[in-house]
Structure formats: C-alpha cells, structure tokens
Tab-separated table of C-alpha atoms and ligand atoms in Angstrom:
chain	number	residue	atom	x	y	z
A	9	MET	CA	0.000	0.000	0.000
A	10	LYS	CA	1.343	3.433	-0.974
A	11	LYS	CA	1.598	6.252	1.594
A	12	LEU	CA	0.335	9.405	-0.137
A	13	GLU	CA	-0.139	12.979	1.097
A	14	GLN	CA	-0.712	13.896	4.728
A	15	VAL	CA	-4.331	14.733	5.496
A	16	TYR	CA	-3.968	15.647	9.161
A	17	GLU	CA	-1.414	16.243	11.888
A	18	GLY	CA	-2.562	16.024	15.493
A	19	LYS	CA	-0.692	16.304	18.770
A	20	ALA	CA	0.521	12.698	18.783
A	21	LYS	CA	-0.153	11.338	15.286
A	22	LYS	CA	-0.043	12.128	11.595
A	23	VAL	CA	-2.560	10.667	9.160
A	24	PHE	CA	-1.826	9.974	5.493
A	25	LYS	CA	-3.930	9.083	2.471
A	26	THR	CA	-3.163	5.833	0.668
A	27	ASP	CA	-3.883	4.509	-2.828
A	28	ASP	CA	-6.979	2.839	-1.317
A	29	PRO	CA	-9.677	5.521	-0.822
A	30	GLU	CA	-11.139	3.592	2.138
A	31	LYS	CA	-7.832	3.329	4.048
A	32	PHE	CA	-5.479	5.711	5.852
A	33	ILE	CA	-2.030	5.258	7.383
A	34	VAL	CA	-1.520	6.559	10.950
A	35	ASP	CA	2.028	7.518	11.968
A	36	TYR	CA	2.660	7.869	15.731
A	37	LYS	CA	5.004	10.636	16.988
A	38	ASP	CA	7.073	10.926	20.184
A	39	ASP	CA	5.576	14.391	20.872
A	40	ALA	CA	3.635	14.703	24.110
A	41	THR	CA	1.243	17.435	25.195
A	42	ALA	CA	-0.917	17.903	28.272
A	43	PHE	CA	-3.380	20.430	29.669
A	44	ASN	CA	-4.863	21.147	26.257
A	45	GLY	CA	-1.453	21.720	24.655
A	46	LEU	CA	-0.082	24.049	27.385
A	47	LYS	CA	2.622	21.560	28.421
A	48	LYS	CA	4.773	20.222	25.598
A	49	GLY	CA	7.547	17.663	25.511
A	50	THR	CA	8.953	14.518	23.982
A	51	ILE	CA	8.707	11.004	25.332
A	52	GLN	CA	11.465	8.998	23.641
A	53	GLY	CA	10.058	5.895	21.957
A	54	LYS	CA	6.428	6.772	22.777
A	55	GLY	CA	5.303	6.601	19.130
A	56	VAL	CA	6.528	3.035	18.773
A	57	ILE	CA	5.013	1.964	22.099
A	58	ASN	CA	1.619	3.617	21.493
A	59	ASN	CA	1.408	2.179	17.978
A	60	ARG	CA	2.142	-1.337	19.173
A	61	VAL	CA	0.064	-1.146	22.368
A	62	THR	CA	-2.929	0.311	20.499
A	63	ASN	CA	-2.806	-2.385	17.828
A	64	HIS	CA	-2.491	-5.108	20.444
A	65	MET	CA	-5.568	-3.757	22.259
A	66	MET	CA	-7.563	-3.310	19.035
A	67	LYS	CA	-6.882	-6.929	18.001
A	68	MET	CA	-7.761	-8.169	21.487
A	69	LEU	CA	-11.036	-6.195	21.431
A	70	GLU	CA	-11.868	-7.419	17.890
A	71	SER	CA	-11.479	-10.996	19.165
A	72	HIS	CA	-14.162	-10.135	21.754
A	73	GLY	CA	-16.568	-8.811	19.110
A	74	ILE	CA	-15.815	-5.058	19.138
A	75	PRO	CA	-15.535	-3.633	15.599
A	76	THR	CA	-12.481	-1.355	15.199
A	77	HIS	CA	-10.749	0.671	12.492
A	78	TYR	CA	-7.606	-1.498	12.739
A	79	VAL	CA	-6.350	-3.113	9.522
A	80	GLU	CA	-2.609	-3.848	9.683
A	81	GLU	CA	0.592	-2.739	11.416
A	82	ILE	CA	3.129	-1.918	8.699
A	83	SER	CA	6.051	-0.636	10.779
A	84	ASP	CA	6.997	0.179	14.374
A	85	ARG	CA	5.207	3.510	14.118
A	86	GLU	CA	2.768	3.062	11.227
A	87	THR	CA	-0.581	1.308	10.952
A	88	VAL	CA	-3.144	0.984	8.184
A	89	VAL	CA	-6.628	1.840	9.441
A	90	LYS	CA	-10.063	2.047	7.865
A	91	LYS	CA	-11.015	5.566	6.841
A	92	VAL	CA	-13.631	6.900	9.245
A	93	GLN	CA	-15.372	10.154	9.976
A	94	ILE	CA	-14.588	10.723	13.656
A	95	VAL	CA	-17.630	11.311	15.880
A	96	PRO	CA	-16.567	14.575	17.620
A	97	LEU	CA	-16.878	13.142	21.130
A	98	GLU	CA	-14.306	11.964	23.651
A	99	VAL	CA	-15.919	9.040	25.412
A	100	ILE	CA	-14.496	8.681	28.914
A	101	VAL	CA	-15.022	5.611	31.091
A	102	ARG	CA	-14.098	5.666	34.782
A	103	ASN	CA	-13.826	2.930	37.389
A	104	ILE	CA	-11.780	4.793	40.017
A	105	ALA	CA	-11.771	8.540	40.652
A	106	ALA	CA	-8.727	10.412	39.288
A	107	GLY	CA	-7.798	13.536	37.352
A	108	SER	CA	-10.581	15.928	36.426
A	109	LEU	CA	-13.309	13.828	38.104
A	110	SER	CA	-11.491	13.989	41.440
A	111	LYS	CA	-11.154	17.760	41.098
A	112	ARG	CA	-14.699	18.409	39.925
A	113	LEU	CA	-16.467	16.260	42.523
A	114	GLY	CA	-13.989	16.461	45.389
A	115	LEU	CA	-13.338	12.718	45.397
A	116	PRO	CA	-9.827	11.752	46.524
A	117	GLU	CA	-7.820	10.022	43.786
A	118	GLY	CA	-8.198	6.278	44.135
A	119	THR	CA	-11.821	6.351	45.334
A	120	LYS	CA	-13.568	3.333	43.850
A	121	MET	CA	-16.796	4.389	42.112
A	122	LYS	CA	-19.911	2.407	43.146
A	123	SER	CA	-20.704	1.964	39.449
A	124	THR	CA	-18.968	2.757	36.160
A	125	VAL	CA	-19.046	6.412	35.071
A	126	LEU	CA	-19.478	7.274	31.392
A	127	GLU	CA	-18.804	10.842	30.227
A	128	PHE	CA	-18.882	12.614	26.872
A	129	CYS	CA	-16.747	15.621	25.961
A	130	TYR	CA	-17.178	17.681	22.811
A	131	LYS	CA	-13.926	17.405	20.816
A	132	ASP	CA	-12.949	21.047	20.356
A	133	ASP	CA	-9.452	22.195	21.346
A	134	GLU	CA	-10.373	25.887	21.348
A	135	LEU	CA	-13.118	25.224	23.882
A	136	GLY	CA	-10.933	22.819	25.891
A	137	ASP	CA	-13.107	19.748	25.153
A	138	PRO	CA	-16.092	20.694	27.378
A	139	MET	CA	-18.197	17.960	28.928
A	140	VAL	CA	-21.614	17.541	27.281
A	141	ASN	CA	-24.654	15.381	27.991
A	142	GLU	CA	-26.970	13.611	25.544
A	143	TYR	CA	-29.195	16.682	25.203
A	144	HIS	CA	-26.221	18.758	24.004
A	145	ILE	CA	-25.157	15.966	21.640
A	146	TYR	CA	-28.577	15.833	19.911
A	147	ALA	CA	-29.130	19.598	20.020
A	148	MET	CA	-25.774	20.142	18.303
A	149	GLY	CA	-26.225	17.196	15.919
A	150	LEU	CA	-22.935	15.589	17.029
A	151	ALA	CA	-24.412	12.070	16.909
A	152	THR	CA	-27.839	10.448	16.712
A	153	PRO	CA	-29.551	8.752	19.681
A	154	GLU	CA	-28.977	5.406	17.961
A	155	GLU	CA	-25.254	6.175	17.595
A	156	VAL	CA	-24.969	7.264	21.235
A	157	LYS	CA	-26.615	3.999	22.310
A	158	THR	CA	-24.176	1.961	20.182
A	159	ILE	CA	-21.174	3.971	21.411
A	160	SER	CA	-22.227	3.686	25.072
A	161	ASP	CA	-22.800	-0.078	24.800
A	162	TYR	CA	-19.394	-0.563	23.146
A	163	ALA	CA	-17.629	1.682	25.675
A	164	LEU	CA	-19.005	-0.274	28.655
A	165	LYS	CA	-18.249	-3.613	27.000
A	166	ILE	CA	-14.698	-2.434	26.196
A	167	ASN	CA	-14.285	-1.429	29.847
A	168	ALA	CA	-15.287	-4.903	31.035
A	169	ILE	CA	-12.998	-6.650	28.521
A	170	MET	CA	-9.997	-4.399	29.189
A	171	THR	CA	-10.401	-4.457	32.976
A	172	ASP	CA	-10.347	-8.277	32.978
A	173	TYR	CA	-7.497	-8.507	30.503
A	174	LEU	CA	-5.290	-6.010	32.363
A	175	LYS	CA	-6.009	-7.482	35.796
A	176	ASP	CA	-4.156	-10.663	34.766
A	177	LEU	CA	-1.155	-8.505	33.836
A	178	GLY	CA	-1.091	-6.801	37.233
A	179	ILE	CA	-2.557	-3.551	35.880
A	180	GLU	CA	-5.550	-1.725	37.322
A	181	LEU	CA	-7.606	0.184	34.742
A	182	ILE	CA	-8.547	3.463	36.430
A	183	ASP	CA	-10.090	5.362	33.497
A	184	PHE	CA	-9.640	5.861	29.764
A	185	LYS	CA	-10.769	7.828	26.734
A	186	LEU	CA	-12.167	6.345	23.518
A	187	GLU	CA	-13.069	7.801	20.140
A	188	PHE	CA	-15.415	6.255	17.614
A	189	GLY	CA	-15.779	6.758	13.872
A	190	ARG	CA	-18.302	6.163	11.113
A	191	LEU	CA	-17.333	3.991	8.124
A	192	SER	CA	-18.617	5.217	4.766
A	193	ASP	CA	-21.802	3.116	5.260
A	194	GLY	CA	-22.382	4.691	8.688
A	195	THR	CA	-21.250	1.702	10.776
A	196	ILE	CA	-19.790	2.801	14.127
A	197	VAL	CA	-16.323	1.408	14.878
A	198	LEU	CA	-13.749	2.034	17.602
A	199	ALA	CA	-11.025	4.383	16.274
A	200	ASP	CA	-8.047	6.468	17.489
A	201	GLU	CA	-5.765	4.881	20.099
A	202	ILE	CA	-5.716	2.963	23.379
A	203	SER	CA	-2.384	3.609	25.062
A	204	PRO	CA	-0.716	5.032	28.180
A	205	ASP	CA	-1.496	8.450	26.630
A	206	THR	CA	-5.245	7.811	26.815
A	207	CYS	CA	-5.663	5.464	29.788
A	208	ARG	CA	-4.742	5.603	33.458
A	209	PHE	CA	-2.933	2.385	34.379
A	210	TRP	CA	-1.856	1.726	37.977
A	211	ASP	CA	0.279	-1.204	39.057
A	212	SER	CA	-2.125	-3.501	40.937
A	213	LYS	CA	0.351	-4.242	43.741
A	214	THR	CA	2.226	-0.974	44.290
A	215	GLY	CA	-0.266	1.549	42.889
A	216	GLU	CA	2.555	3.039	40.807
A	217	LYS	CA	1.291	5.160	37.894
A	218	LEU	CA	2.223	3.617	34.531
A	219	ASP	CA	0.746	6.254	32.196
A	220	LYS	CA	0.824	9.840	30.985
A	221	ASP	CA	0.258	11.219	34.490
A	222	ARG	CA	4.023	10.709	34.949
A	223	PHE	CA	4.503	13.337	32.219
A	224	ARG	CA	1.591	15.606	33.272
A	225	ARG	CA	2.744	15.703	36.895
A	226	ASP	CA	6.553	15.500	36.386
A	227	LEU	CA	6.808	12.216	38.292
A	228	GLY	CA	9.919	11.050	36.412
A	229	ASN	CA	10.669	7.792	34.573
A	230	VAL	CA	7.991	8.466	31.942
A	231	GLU	CA	9.747	6.315	29.312
A	232	GLY	CA	10.175	3.485	31.829
A	233	ALA	CA	6.452	3.438	32.601
A	234	TYR	CA	5.430	3.328	28.910
A	235	HIS	CA	7.966	0.560	28.394
A	236	GLU	CA	6.625	-1.435	31.339
A	237	ILE	CA	3.107	-1.331	29.822
A	238	MET	CA	4.389	-2.566	26.462
A	239	LYS	CA	6.381	-5.311	28.195
A	240	ARG	CA	3.384	-6.556	30.158
A	241	LEU	CA	1.087	-6.508	27.126
A	242	LEU	CA	3.414	-7.717	24.395
A	243	GLY	CA	6.084	-9.475	26.442
A	244	GLU	CA	8.899	-7.212	25.193
B	7	LIG	N1	-7.979	11.672	28.331
B	7	LIG	C1	-7.427	11.667	27.063
B	7	LIG	N2	-7.475	12.814	26.311
B	7	LIG	C2	-8.048	13.959	26.753
B	7	LIG	C3	-8.623	13.961	28.045
B	7	LIG	C4	-8.575	12.803	28.807
B	7	LIG	O1	-6.910	10.663	26.614
B	7	LIG	O2	-8.064	14.950	26.009
B	7	LIG	C5	-7.938	10.458	29.155
B	7	LIG	C6	-6.957	10.576	30.314
B	7	LIG	O3	-5.692	10.056	29.974
B	7	LIG	C7	-7.608	9.734	31.386
B	7	LIG	C8	-9.111	9.849	31.093
B	7	LIG	O4	-9.213	10.265	29.734
B	7	LIG	O5	-7.240	8.376	31.239
B	7	LIG	C9	-9.826	10.840	31.980
B	7	LIG	O6	-9.163	12.075	31.940
B	7	LIG	P1	-9.579	13.300	32.857
B	7	LIG	O7	-10.928	13.760	32.455
B	7	LIG	O8	-9.362	12.949	34.274
B	7	LIG	O9	-8.656	14.485	32.398
B	7	LIG	P2	-7.155	14.814	32.734
B	7	LIG	O10	-6.994	14.677	34.203
B	7	LIG	O11	-6.366	13.857	31.931
B	7	LIG	O12	-7.040	16.223	32.239
C-alpha cells in the first residue's frame, strides 16, 4: 500500500492518504502534550510503544466482538486503518476517581466508584473539550440517539474486557478515553488509540502510575512506565 499525502497532523499522530480511498495510514510521533497543549515535551520511543500497544488492544477487542478501524501494522510507528469520519466526542469511562473527576467532585484520587461512570466531551481544542450530555449531543447534531446507544454499549463492554485482561497482567484500569468513527456506510467502529497516553494504568500491587500522568505531573521515569506497559502486554 502506498503512503500518499498527509491529510492531518494532530498532537501525537499524523494521518496519510493511501492509494486505497477507504484506508489511511496513521504515523505515531514521540511528541507529548498535556493540559490542552499548554505543556509540551517529547517522550522517547512513545510513538513506537503507542502504535504497538494500540494495535495489540484493538486486536484483542476485535477478538471479543468489538468492531475497530484497525487493519494492519506496517512498521513500528505506522498502521493501516479504515477511513472513518470521527464522531466529535471523547468518550471517557471511569472505574476509580482520578484527574478531572477527582477535582470536579472532590473525590480523593483512588476512590472506587460504586458503578462505572461514562462521560462525553465535545472534541474542540479551542473550547478545551467541554463535557456535554446527551441533550447537548442531539441539540448540536454531534451524533444520533442510535449512535450514542451503540457507542455507550461498546464503551461499557470495552471497559469490562480491558479491565479483565489487564487485571491478569497486574494492571488496574482506572479510566480511559475512547473515540469512535463512522465507516462510509455509517457503521460505528472504535477508532483512534488505546495507550498510556489515553488510559490511566496503575500497578495492581504498588499503585505506581504507569501512564501519561508521569509526564503531566513530572513524576519522572515516563519512558520506563510506557515501556513497562508494552512489556506486560506484548512481552517485550
Ligand atoms: N484523556 C485523554 N485525552 C483527553 C482527556 C482525557 O486521553 O483529552 C484520558 C486521560 O488520559 C484519562 C481519562 O481520559 O485516562 C480521563 O481524563 P480526565 O478527564 O481525568 O482528564 P485529565 O486529568 O487527563 O485532564
């Protein structure tokens, strides 16, 4: 498959056209940002790790019946994906209070939620990705009620699958962010990435943070934590 012109460059990835109109190539960068782009840096080797970890997770989820945009890993940093129109929502799933939820509701980090929390944020950097509810989503035409139902069902199922899978690897899944896309026929599939950039992973035994919070909060050994996640998932 031929890599043609770039169609998009985000904070952590570039996306290229290919000679197949229904497929794109994603290229993962080492660039890291936090706090809506205010904090910038580089995490050496992050692109390779996030590419490989994401693909591993996508394949695992596919094997459990979740449709994804994943097609084929073609290099350490590059993956062929199905072309989708991204639904402009960040879908956040939370098992344990952390980050913005802790702040907003005054729940100490680490508080176990009595039931899973599902949140939607409107993907808009200028607005700082504000949280929205279903009324906002329909009033703004961001997605249909049927799509929101599909996305919510998938998000909760993904949470159950990932929580179980990671538990066996000694990783506690605190919270994570998903994005979904529409194929050209309208089918909703899981898109974007699932990586230490987009999930909070805590070591089950020690509680050590193995995710982007090490970068956000200057905790040190950021590369080591990303590496540890790849090692536990892929064995290397
Ligand atoms: N998250 C993300 N991208 C965002 C915002 C959040 O991947 O733009 C992830 C984040 O890594 C965490 C979860 O979503 O796993 C919940 O994040 P939170 O709302 O607590 O925001 P944060 O504290 O990261 O600003």
